[in-house]
Amino acid sequence: MQPLKLDVTGFNVPQGLSTHIKYALSLGLPEFNPALCSHDGTFVIAGAGPSLASTLDELREEREKGRPICAVKAAHDFLIKNGIEPDLFLSIDPRDRRNNVQEKTENTIYLMASRCAPEMFDHLKGRKVMLFHAACVEEEHQALGKDAFLVGGTSTSGLRAINVGYIMGYRKFVLYGMDSCNAKDGITKRVDGSLTGQTIDVYVGGPSGRKFVCNVAMAEQANSFQQVWQMMPDAKLEIKGDGLLAAIVDERKRTGQWT
């Protein structure tokens, strides 16, 4: 069939649309976007690494800019105790982690993967809870069925939060407390003072490079972190603090692997 040759440029469209648009924008109405909260394209993720304690003022500045703050693990309670209520809390952990959300709020949206422990959902009753499905192991894929929308990503809640933010339309990510290593004392693993048991040494820049002390989960997160950015070529990243993830980014930029 040949396409119809019709001129519909002005069909039922009044002149002066720019005037309409300017007026609508002047009203300050919330605008539709694929995210759960308004933003300027920047997604702030707060992990529970030791460096989080030294960045509270910067996080308050992020809040003043209207950027959403997504907390993971013990960062939730630590931020609230310091007067910063996270917009989001995200977890993919199947273990009972009620200890991370003792300071639960009425305003925070709790993004809970369906793989999370039932105790967590019971604990958060009466709060704003939103469910999502994490692509992880075959058992849960079978339980969810073929039509479920799965959010991919790597092994930790902090890294999965990047994928969730990307799906919601964010393209710049600022990570706080995402150290993926112990504090300088070699044993403190979280901002709440909890300690690491068994540790391993990870070197950035080769055997003679900078050494970081980690547990196995931290080392795996650092390894997986490097895979995330290969799947998001249009995403921009900024890491606060002086931890392992920040050192990896600096080293890859120094060697020309990342820009």
PDB file of C-alpha atoms in Angstrom:
ATOM      1  CA  MET A   1       0.000   0.000   0.000  1.00  0.00           C
ATOM      2  CA  GLN A   2       1.162   3.494  -0.769  1.00  0.00           C
ATOM      3  CA  PRO A   3       1.258   5.924   2.186  1.00  0.00           C
ATOM      4  CA  LEU A   4      -1.452   8.562   2.166  1.00  0.00           C
ATOM      5  CA  LYS A   5      -0.230  12.036   1.307  1.00  0.00           C
ATOM      6  CA  LEU A   6      -1.965  14.170   3.902  1.00  0.00           C
ATOM      7  CA  ASP A   7      -0.879  17.439   5.435  1.00  0.00           C
ATOM      8  CA  VAL A   8      -1.834  17.177   9.099  1.00  0.00           C
ATOM      9  CA  THR A   9       0.763  19.596  10.455  1.00  0.00           C
ATOM     10  CA  GLY A  10      -1.770  22.038  11.780  1.00  0.00           C
ATOM     11  CA  PHE A  11      -4.665  19.659  12.420  1.00  0.00           C
ATOM     12  CA  ASN A  12      -6.377  20.752  15.631  1.00  0.00           C
ATOM     13  CA  VAL A  13      -3.081  22.280  16.840  1.00  0.00           C
ATOM     14  CA  PRO A  14      -3.315  25.918  17.898  1.00  0.00           C
ATOM     15  CA  GLN A  15      -0.538  28.360  17.207  1.00  0.00           C
ATOM     16  CA  GLY A  16       1.808  29.500  19.951  1.00  0.00           C
ATOM     17  CA  LEU A  17       2.525  26.158  21.614  1.00  0.00           C
ATOM     18  CA  SER A  18       5.722  27.562  23.108  1.00  0.00           C
ATOM     19  CA  THR A  19       3.579  29.993  25.084  1.00  0.00           C
ATOM     20  CA  HIS A  20       1.535  27.100  26.446  1.00  0.00           C
ATOM     21  CA  ILE A  21       4.674  25.223  27.436  1.00  0.00           C
ATOM     22  CA  LYS A  22       6.248  28.202  29.177  1.00  0.00           C
ATOM     23  CA  TYR A  23       3.061  28.765  31.143  1.00  0.00           C
ATOM     24  CA  ALA A  24       2.846  25.114  32.203  1.00  0.00           C
ATOM     25  CA  LEU A  25       6.474  25.146  33.319  1.00  0.00           C
ATOM     26  CA  SER A  26       5.914  28.302  35.343  1.00  0.00           C
ATOM     27  CA  LEU A  27       3.366  26.508  37.537  1.00  0.00           C
ATOM     28  CA  GLY A  28       6.044  24.410  39.231  1.00  0.00           C
ATOM     29  CA  LEU A  29       4.038  21.216  38.873  1.00  0.00           C
ATOM     30  CA  PRO A  30       5.769  17.841  39.422  1.00  0.00           C
ATOM     31  CA  GLU A  31       6.874  16.422  36.091  1.00  0.00           C
ATOM     32  CA  PHE A  32       6.446  12.853  34.926  1.00  0.00           C
ATOM     33  CA  ASN A  33       9.639  10.829  35.006  1.00  0.00           C
ATOM     34  CA  PRO A  34      10.415   7.111  35.327  1.00  0.00           C
ATOM     35  CA  ALA A  35      11.921   7.516  38.784  1.00  0.00           C
ATOM     36  CA  LEU A  36      10.219   7.246  42.161  1.00  0.00           C
ATOM     37  CA  CYS A  37      11.250  10.761  43.159  1.00  0.00           C
ATOM     38  CA  SER A  38      12.158  13.986  41.379  1.00  0.00           C
ATOM     39  CA  HIS A  39      15.799  14.478  40.495  1.00  0.00           C
ATOM     40  CA  ASP A  40      18.338  16.218  38.285  1.00  0.00           C
ATOM     41  CA  GLY A  41      19.627  12.966  36.801  1.00  0.00           C
ATOM     42  CA  THR A  42      21.910  12.161  39.740  1.00  0.00           C
ATOM     43  CA  PHE A  43      21.363   9.155  41.997  1.00  0.00           C
ATOM     44  CA  VAL A  44      23.105   9.168  45.391  1.00  0.00           C
ATOM     45  CA  ILE A  45      23.840   5.789  46.976  1.00  0.00           C
ATOM     46  CA  ALA A  46      24.953   5.581  50.594  1.00  0.00           C
ATOM     47  CA  GLY A  47      26.713   2.389  51.598  1.00  0.00           C
ATOM     48  CA  ALA A  48      27.704   1.441  55.136  1.00  0.00           C
ATOM     49  CA  GLY A  49      31.466   1.640  54.695  1.00  0.00           C
ATOM     50  CA  PRO A  50      33.594   3.392  57.344  1.00  0.00           C
ATOM     51  CA  SER A  51      34.088   6.512  55.197  1.00  0.00           C
ATOM     52  CA  LEU A  52      30.366   7.346  55.377  1.00  0.00           C
ATOM     53  CA  ALA A  53      30.900   9.051  58.737  1.00  0.00           C
ATOM     54  CA  SER A  54      33.213  11.649  57.200  1.00  0.00           C
ATOM     55  CA  THR A  55      30.846  12.612  54.380  1.00  0.00           C
ATOM     56  CA  LEU A  56      27.700  13.637  56.244  1.00  0.00           C
ATOM     57  CA  ASP A  57      28.044  17.310  55.324  1.00  0.00           C
ATOM     58  CA  GLU A  58      28.394  16.392  51.654  1.00  0.00           C
ATOM     59  CA  LEU A  59      25.289  14.219  51.878  1.00  0.00           C
ATOM     60  CA  ARG A  60      23.380  17.126  53.387  1.00  0.00           C
ATOM     61  CA  GLU A  61      24.458  19.200  50.400  1.00  0.00           C
ATOM     62  CA  GLU A  62      23.169  16.479  48.090  1.00  0.00           C
ATOM     63  CA  ARG A  63      19.848  16.677  49.887  1.00  0.00           C
ATOM     64  CA  GLU A  64      19.759  20.465  49.493  1.00  0.00           C
ATOM     65  CA  LYS A  65      20.247  19.983  45.743  1.00  0.00           C
ATOM     66  CA  GLY A  66      17.130  17.798  45.705  1.00  0.00           C
ATOM     67  CA  ARG A  67      18.971  14.629  44.841  1.00  0.00           C
ATOM     68  CA  PRO A  68      17.476  11.369  46.146  1.00  0.00           C
ATOM     69  CA  ILE A  69      19.550   9.386  48.618  1.00  0.00           C
ATOM     70  CA  CYS A  70      19.311   5.604  48.486  1.00  0.00           C
ATOM     71  CA  ALA A  71      20.662   3.855  51.591  1.00  0.00           C
ATOM     72  CA  VAL A  72      21.756   0.243  51.796  1.00  0.00           C
ATOM     73  CA  LYS A  73      22.422  -1.926  54.838  1.00  0.00           C
ATOM     74  CA  ALA A  74      23.485  -0.134  58.033  1.00  0.00           C
ATOM     75  CA  ALA A  75      23.658   3.227  56.239  1.00  0.00           C
ATOM     76  CA  HIS A  76      19.889   3.529  56.751  1.00  0.00           C
ATOM     77  CA  ASP A  77      19.977   3.810  60.518  1.00  0.00           C
ATOM     78  CA  PHE A  78      23.263   5.736  60.595  1.00  0.00           C
ATOM     79  CA  LEU A  79      21.920   8.452  58.306  1.00  0.00           C
ATOM     80  CA  ILE A  80      18.666   8.818  60.201  1.00  0.00           C
ATOM     81  CA  LYS A  81      20.493   9.096  63.524  1.00  0.00           C
ATOM     82  CA  ASN A  82      22.467  11.923  61.971  1.00  0.00           C
ATOM     83  CA  GLY A  83      19.437  13.809  60.713  1.00  0.00           C
ATOM     84  CA  ILE A  84      19.443  12.591  57.089  1.00  0.00           C
ATOM     85  CA  GLU A  85      16.329  10.651  56.185  1.00  0.00           C
ATOM     86  CA  PRO A  86      16.996   8.545  53.059  1.00  0.00           C
ATOM     87  CA  ASP A  87      14.493   8.749  50.236  1.00  0.00           C
ATOM     88  CA  LEU A  88      15.017   5.077  49.446  1.00  0.00           C
ATOM     89  CA  PHE A  89      16.307   1.967  51.142  1.00  0.00           C
ATOM     90  CA  LEU A  90      17.159  -0.982  48.914  1.00  0.00           C
ATOM     91  CA  SER A  91      17.929  -4.588  49.759  1.00  0.00           C
ATOM     92  CA  ILE A  92      18.424  -7.843  47.874  1.00  0.00           C
ATOM     93  CA  ASP A  93      19.735  -9.692  50.941  1.00  0.00           C
ATOM     94  CA  PRO A  94      17.812 -12.951  51.622  1.00  0.00           C
ATOM     95  CA  ARG A  95      18.924 -12.948  55.257  1.00  0.00           C
ATOM     96  CA  ASP A  96      16.997 -11.385  58.132  1.00  0.00           C
ATOM     97  CA  ARG A  97      18.484  -7.889  58.296  1.00  0.00           C
ATOM     98  CA  ARG A  98      16.002  -6.166  60.578  1.00  0.00           C
ATOM     99  CA  ASN A  99      18.958  -4.791  62.516  1.00  0.00           C
ATOM    100  CA  ASN A 100      19.667  -2.478  59.573  1.00  0.00           C
ATOM    101  CA  VAL A 101      16.282  -0.738  59.703  1.00  0.00           C
ATOM    102  CA  GLN A 102      15.528  -0.118  63.360  1.00  0.00           C
ATOM    103  CA  GLU A 103      15.004   3.598  62.636  1.00  0.00           C
ATOM    104  CA  LYS A 104      12.365   2.986  59.931  1.00  0.00           C
ATOM    105  CA  THR A 105      10.571   6.123  58.764  1.00  0.00           C
ATOM    106  CA  GLU A 106       7.216   6.992  57.265  1.00  0.00           C
ATOM    107  CA  ASN A 107       8.714   8.821  54.286  1.00  0.00           C
ATOM    108  CA  THR A 108      11.420   6.446  53.091  1.00  0.00           C
ATOM    109  CA  ILE A 109      10.432   4.117  50.245  1.00  0.00           C
ATOM    110  CA  TYR A 110      11.683   0.621  51.039  1.00  0.00           C
ATOM    111  CA  LEU A 111      12.634  -1.107  47.778  1.00  0.00           C
ATOM    112  CA  MET A 112      12.687  -4.750  48.756  1.00  0.00           C
ATOM    113  CA  ALA A 113      13.585  -7.583  46.421  1.00  0.00           C
ATOM    114  CA  SER A 114      11.140 -10.483  46.512  1.00  0.00           C
ATOM    115  CA  ARG A 115      14.051 -12.693  47.622  1.00  0.00           C
ATOM    116  CA  CYS A 116      14.334 -10.802  50.943  1.00  0.00           C
ATOM    117  CA  ALA A 117      13.465 -12.617  54.164  1.00  0.00           C
ATOM    118  CA  PRO A 118       9.780 -12.652  55.236  1.00  0.00           C
ATOM    119  CA  GLU A 119      10.831 -11.136  58.570  1.00  0.00           C
ATOM    120  CA  MET A 120      11.886  -8.005  56.726  1.00  0.00           C
ATOM    121  CA  PHE A 121       8.484  -7.510  55.127  1.00  0.00           C
ATOM    122  CA  ASP A 122       6.719  -8.099  58.438  1.00  0.00           C
ATOM    123  CA  HIS A 123       9.072  -5.623  60.107  1.00  0.00           C
ATOM    124  CA  LEU A 124       8.255  -2.956  57.501  1.00  0.00           C
ATOM    125  CA  LYS A 125       4.461  -3.266  57.615  1.00  0.00           C
ATOM    126  CA  GLY A 126       2.871   0.160  57.690  1.00  0.00           C
ATOM    127  CA  ARG A 127       5.769   1.730  55.804  1.00  0.00           C
ATOM    128  CA  LYS A 128       6.103   2.546  52.108  1.00  0.00           C
ATOM    129  CA  VAL A 129       7.307  -0.777  50.717  1.00  0.00           C
ATOM    130  CA  MET A 130       7.763  -1.421  47.006  1.00  0.00           C
ATOM    131  CA  LEU A 131       8.610  -4.831  45.628  1.00  0.00           C
ATOM    132  CA  PHE A 132      10.998  -5.619  42.815  1.00  0.00           C
ATOM    133  CA  HIS A 133      12.426  -8.858  41.481  1.00  0.00           C
ATOM    134  CA  ALA A 134      16.162  -9.428  41.360  1.00  0.00           C
ATOM    135  CA  ALA A 135      17.709 -11.585  38.670  1.00  0.00           C
ATOM    136  CA  CYS A 136      19.957 -13.855  40.726  1.00  0.00           C
ATOM    137  CA  VAL A 137      19.594 -17.646  40.797  1.00  0.00           C
ATOM    138  CA  GLU A 138      17.488 -20.081  38.794  1.00  0.00           C
ATOM    139  CA  GLU A 139      15.357 -21.107  41.783  1.00  0.00           C
ATOM    140  CA  GLU A 140      13.853 -17.659  42.151  1.00  0.00           C
ATOM    141  CA  HIS A 141      13.421 -17.221  38.386  1.00  0.00           C
ATOM    142  CA  GLN A 142      11.296 -20.362  38.379  1.00  0.00           C
ATOM    143  CA  ALA A 143       9.300 -19.164  41.382  1.00  0.00           C
ATOM    144  CA  LEU A 144       8.564 -15.835  39.723  1.00  0.00           C
ATOM    145  CA  GLY A 145       7.578 -17.204  36.330  1.00  0.00           C
ATOM    146  CA  LYS A 146       8.571 -16.130  32.857  1.00  0.00           C
ATOM    147  CA  ASP A 147       6.646 -12.835  32.807  1.00  0.00           C
ATOM    148  CA  ALA A 148       8.316 -11.241  35.830  1.00  0.00           C
ATOM    149  CA  PHE A 149      10.372  -8.101  35.257  1.00  0.00           C
ATOM    150  CA  LEU A 150      13.809  -8.914  36.624  1.00  0.00           C
ATOM    151  CA  VAL A 151      16.383  -6.321  37.653  1.00  0.00           C
ATOM    152  CA  GLY A 152      19.824  -7.616  36.810  1.00  0.00           C
ATOM    153  CA  GLY A 153      23.089  -6.766  38.480  1.00  0.00           C
ATOM    154  CA  THR A 154      25.779  -8.177  40.687  1.00  0.00           C
ATOM    155  CA  SER A 155      26.051  -9.623  44.157  1.00  0.00           C
ATOM    156  CA  THR A 156      25.411  -6.764  46.607  1.00  0.00           C
ATOM    157  CA  SER A 157      22.560  -4.391  47.419  1.00  0.00           C
ATOM    158  CA  GLY A 158      24.795  -1.399  46.796  1.00  0.00           C
ATOM    159  CA  LEU A 159      25.685  -2.487  43.277  1.00  0.00           C
ATOM    160  CA  ARG A 160      22.112  -3.581  42.520  1.00  0.00           C
ATOM    161  CA  ALA A 161      20.998  -0.078  43.517  1.00  0.00           C
ATOM    162  CA  ILE A 162      23.015   1.224  40.561  1.00  0.00           C
ATOM    163  CA  ASN A 163      21.006  -0.976  38.193  1.00  0.00           C
ATOM    164  CA  VAL A 164      17.730   0.107  39.772  1.00  0.00           C
ATOM    165  CA  GLY A 165      18.738   3.755  39.450  1.00  0.00           C
ATOM    166  CA  TYR A 166      19.745   3.242  35.830  1.00  0.00           C
ATOM    167  CA  ILE A 167      16.369   1.704  35.015  1.00  0.00           C
ATOM    168  CA  MET A 168      14.657   4.688  36.646  1.00  0.00           C
ATOM    169  CA  GLY A 169      16.462   7.044  34.303  1.00  0.00           C
ATOM    170  CA  TYR A 170      19.488   8.181  36.281  1.00  0.00           C
ATOM    171  CA  ARG A 171      22.783   8.475  34.442  1.00  0.00           C
ATOM    172  CA  LYS A 172      25.064   9.976  37.079  1.00  0.00           C
ATOM    173  CA  PHE A 173      25.796   8.071  40.283  1.00  0.00           C
ATOM    174  CA  VAL A 174      27.521   9.429  43.363  1.00  0.00           C
ATOM    175  CA  LEU A 175      28.559   6.727  45.823  1.00  0.00           C
ATOM    176  CA  TYR A 176      29.158   7.420  49.515  1.00  0.00           C
ATOM    177  CA  GLY A 177      30.386   4.824  51.979  1.00  0.00           C
ATOM    178  CA  MET A 178      30.918   2.316  49.177  1.00  0.00           C
ATOM    179  CA  ASP A 179      34.466   1.549  50.289  1.00  0.00           C
ATOM    180  CA  SER A 180      34.438  -2.244  49.755  1.00  0.00           C
ATOM    181  CA  CYS A 181      37.296  -2.489  52.252  1.00  0.00           C
ATOM    182  CA  ASN A 182      37.984  -2.158  55.946  1.00  0.00           C
ATOM    183  CA  ALA A 183      38.925   1.081  57.628  1.00  0.00           C
ATOM    184  CA  LYS A 184      42.583   1.973  58.056  1.00  0.00           C
ATOM    185  CA  ASP A 185      42.719  -0.058  61.278  1.00  0.00           C
ATOM    186  CA  GLY A 186      42.277  -3.172  59.103  1.00  0.00           C
ATOM    187  CA  ILE A 187      39.364  -4.638  61.060  1.00  0.00           C
ATOM    188  CA  THR A 188      36.449  -2.164  61.101  1.00  0.00           C
ATOM    189  CA  LYS A 189      34.154  -2.958  58.187  1.00  0.00           C
ATOM    190  CA  ARG A 190      31.134  -0.709  58.684  1.00  0.00           C
ATOM    191  CA  VAL A 191      30.251   2.759  59.820  1.00  0.00           C
ATOM    192  CA  ASP A 192      28.405   1.258  62.808  1.00  0.00           C
ATOM    193  CA  GLY A 193      31.713  -0.087  64.145  1.00  0.00           C
ATOM    194  CA  SER A 194      31.161  -3.751  63.314  1.00  0.00           C
ATOM    195  CA  LEU A 195      34.323  -5.740  62.702  1.00  0.00           C
ATOM    196  CA  THR A 196      35.525  -8.141  60.034  1.00  0.00           C
ATOM    197  CA  GLY A 197      36.479 -11.707  60.875  1.00  0.00           C
ATOM    198  CA  GLN A 198      38.664 -13.347  58.260  1.00  0.00           C
ATOM    199  CA  THR A 199      40.384 -10.900  55.892  1.00  0.00           C
ATOM    200  CA  ILE A 200      42.315 -10.948  52.647  1.00  0.00           C
ATOM    201  CA  ASP A 201      44.626  -8.389  51.063  1.00  0.00           C
ATOM    202  CA  VAL A 202      43.723  -6.809  47.731  1.00  0.00           C
ATOM    203  CA  TYR A 203      46.244  -4.778  45.743  1.00  0.00           C
ATOM    204  CA  VAL A 204      45.375  -2.065  43.228  1.00  0.00           C
ATOM    205  CA  GLY A 205      48.031  -1.490  40.588  1.00  0.00           C
ATOM    206  CA  GLY A 206      49.781  -4.830  40.872  1.00  0.00           C
ATOM    207  CA  PRO A 207      51.639  -6.588  43.708  1.00  0.00           C
ATOM    208  CA  SER A 208      53.590  -3.440  44.521  1.00  0.00           C
ATOM    209  CA  GLY A 209      50.495  -1.250  44.369  1.00  0.00           C
ATOM    210  CA  ARG A 210      48.256   0.041  47.110  1.00  0.00           C
ATOM    211  CA  LYS A 211      46.999  -2.562  49.600  1.00  0.00           C
ATOM    212  CA  PHE A 212      43.462  -2.771  50.962  1.00  0.00           C
ATOM    213  CA  VAL A 213      42.231  -5.159  53.650  1.00  0.00           C
ATOM    214  CA  CYS A 214      38.887  -6.785  52.817  1.00  0.00           C
ATOM    215  CA  ASN A 215      36.699  -9.733  53.593  1.00  0.00           C
ATOM    216  CA  VAL A 216      35.654 -12.068  50.776  1.00  0.00           C
ATOM    217  CA  ALA A 217      32.333 -10.271  50.159  1.00  0.00           C
ATOM    218  CA  MET A 218      34.094  -6.927  49.828  1.00  0.00           C
ATOM    219  CA  ALA A 219      36.619  -8.335  47.376  1.00  0.00           C
ATOM    220  CA  GLU A 220      33.833  -9.890  45.301  1.00  0.00           C
ATOM    221  CA  GLN A 221      31.946  -6.594  45.270  1.00  0.00           C
ATOM    222  CA  ALA A 222      35.057  -4.788  44.029  1.00  0.00           C
ATOM    223  CA  ASN A 223      35.457  -7.387  41.292  1.00  0.00           C
ATOM    224  CA  SER A 224      31.792  -7.204  40.265  1.00  0.00           C
ATOM    225  CA  PHE A 225      31.832  -3.408  40.377  1.00  0.00           C
ATOM    226  CA  GLN A 226      34.165  -3.337  37.392  1.00  0.00           C
ATOM    227  CA  GLN A 227      31.682  -5.358  35.352  1.00  0.00           C
ATOM    228  CA  VAL A 228      28.767  -3.022  36.077  1.00  0.00           C
ATOM    229  CA  TRP A 229      30.224  -0.078  34.202  1.00  0.00           C
ATOM    230  CA  GLN A 230      30.946  -2.135  31.108  1.00  0.00           C
ATOM    231  CA  MET A 231      27.177  -2.530  30.734  1.00  0.00           C
ATOM    232  CA  MET A 232      26.436   1.188  31.224  1.00  0.00           C
ATOM    233  CA  PRO A 233      28.646   3.133  28.803  1.00  0.00           C
ATOM    234  CA  ASP A 234      26.584   6.314  29.128  1.00  0.00           C
ATOM    235  CA  ALA A 235      26.662   6.411  32.943  1.00  0.00           C
ATOM    236  CA  LYS A 236      28.899   8.774  34.902  1.00  0.00           C
ATOM    237  CA  LEU A 237      30.376   7.852  38.248  1.00  0.00           C
ATOM    238  CA  GLU A 238      31.756   9.705  41.250  1.00  0.00           C
ATOM    239  CA  ILE A 239      32.970   7.890  44.359  1.00  0.00           C
ATOM    240  CA  LYS A 240      33.487   9.681  47.649  1.00  0.00           C
ATOM    241  CA  GLY A 241      35.984   8.513  50.240  1.00  0.00           C
ATOM    242  CA  ASP A 242      39.324   6.779  49.861  1.00  0.00           C
ATOM    243  CA  GLY A 243      38.332   3.132  49.675  1.00  0.00           C
ATOM    244  CA  LEU A 244      38.997   0.245  47.328  1.00  0.00           C
ATOM    245  CA  LEU A 245      36.341   1.148  44.751  1.00  0.00           C
ATOM    246  CA  ALA A 246      37.645   4.700  44.469  1.00  0.00           C
ATOM    247  CA  ALA A 247      41.192   3.383  44.040  1.00  0.00           C
ATOM    248  CA  ILE A 248      40.067   1.037  41.262  1.00  0.00           C
ATOM    249  CA  VAL A 249      38.450   3.918  39.390  1.00  0.00           C
ATOM    250  CA  ASP A 250      41.555   6.086  39.793  1.00  0.00           C
ATOM    251  CA  GLU A 251      43.820   3.282  38.569  1.00  0.00           C
ATOM    252  CA  ARG A 252      41.692   2.511  35.528  1.00  0.00           C
ATOM    253  CA  LYS A 253      41.569   6.188  34.619  1.00  0.00           C
ATOM    254  CA  ARG A 254      45.333   6.492  35.104  1.00  0.00           C
ATOM    255  CA  THR A 255      45.954   3.598  32.754  1.00  0.00           C
ATOM    256  CA  GLY A 256      43.462   4.859  30.178  1.00  0.00           C
ATOM    257  CA  GLN A 257      40.979   2.017  30.621  1.00  0.00           C
ATOM    258  CA  TRP A 258      38.216   4.349  31.776  1.00  0.00           C
ATOM    259  CA  THR A 259      37.595   7.975  30.932  1.00  0.00           C
TER     260      THR A 259
END
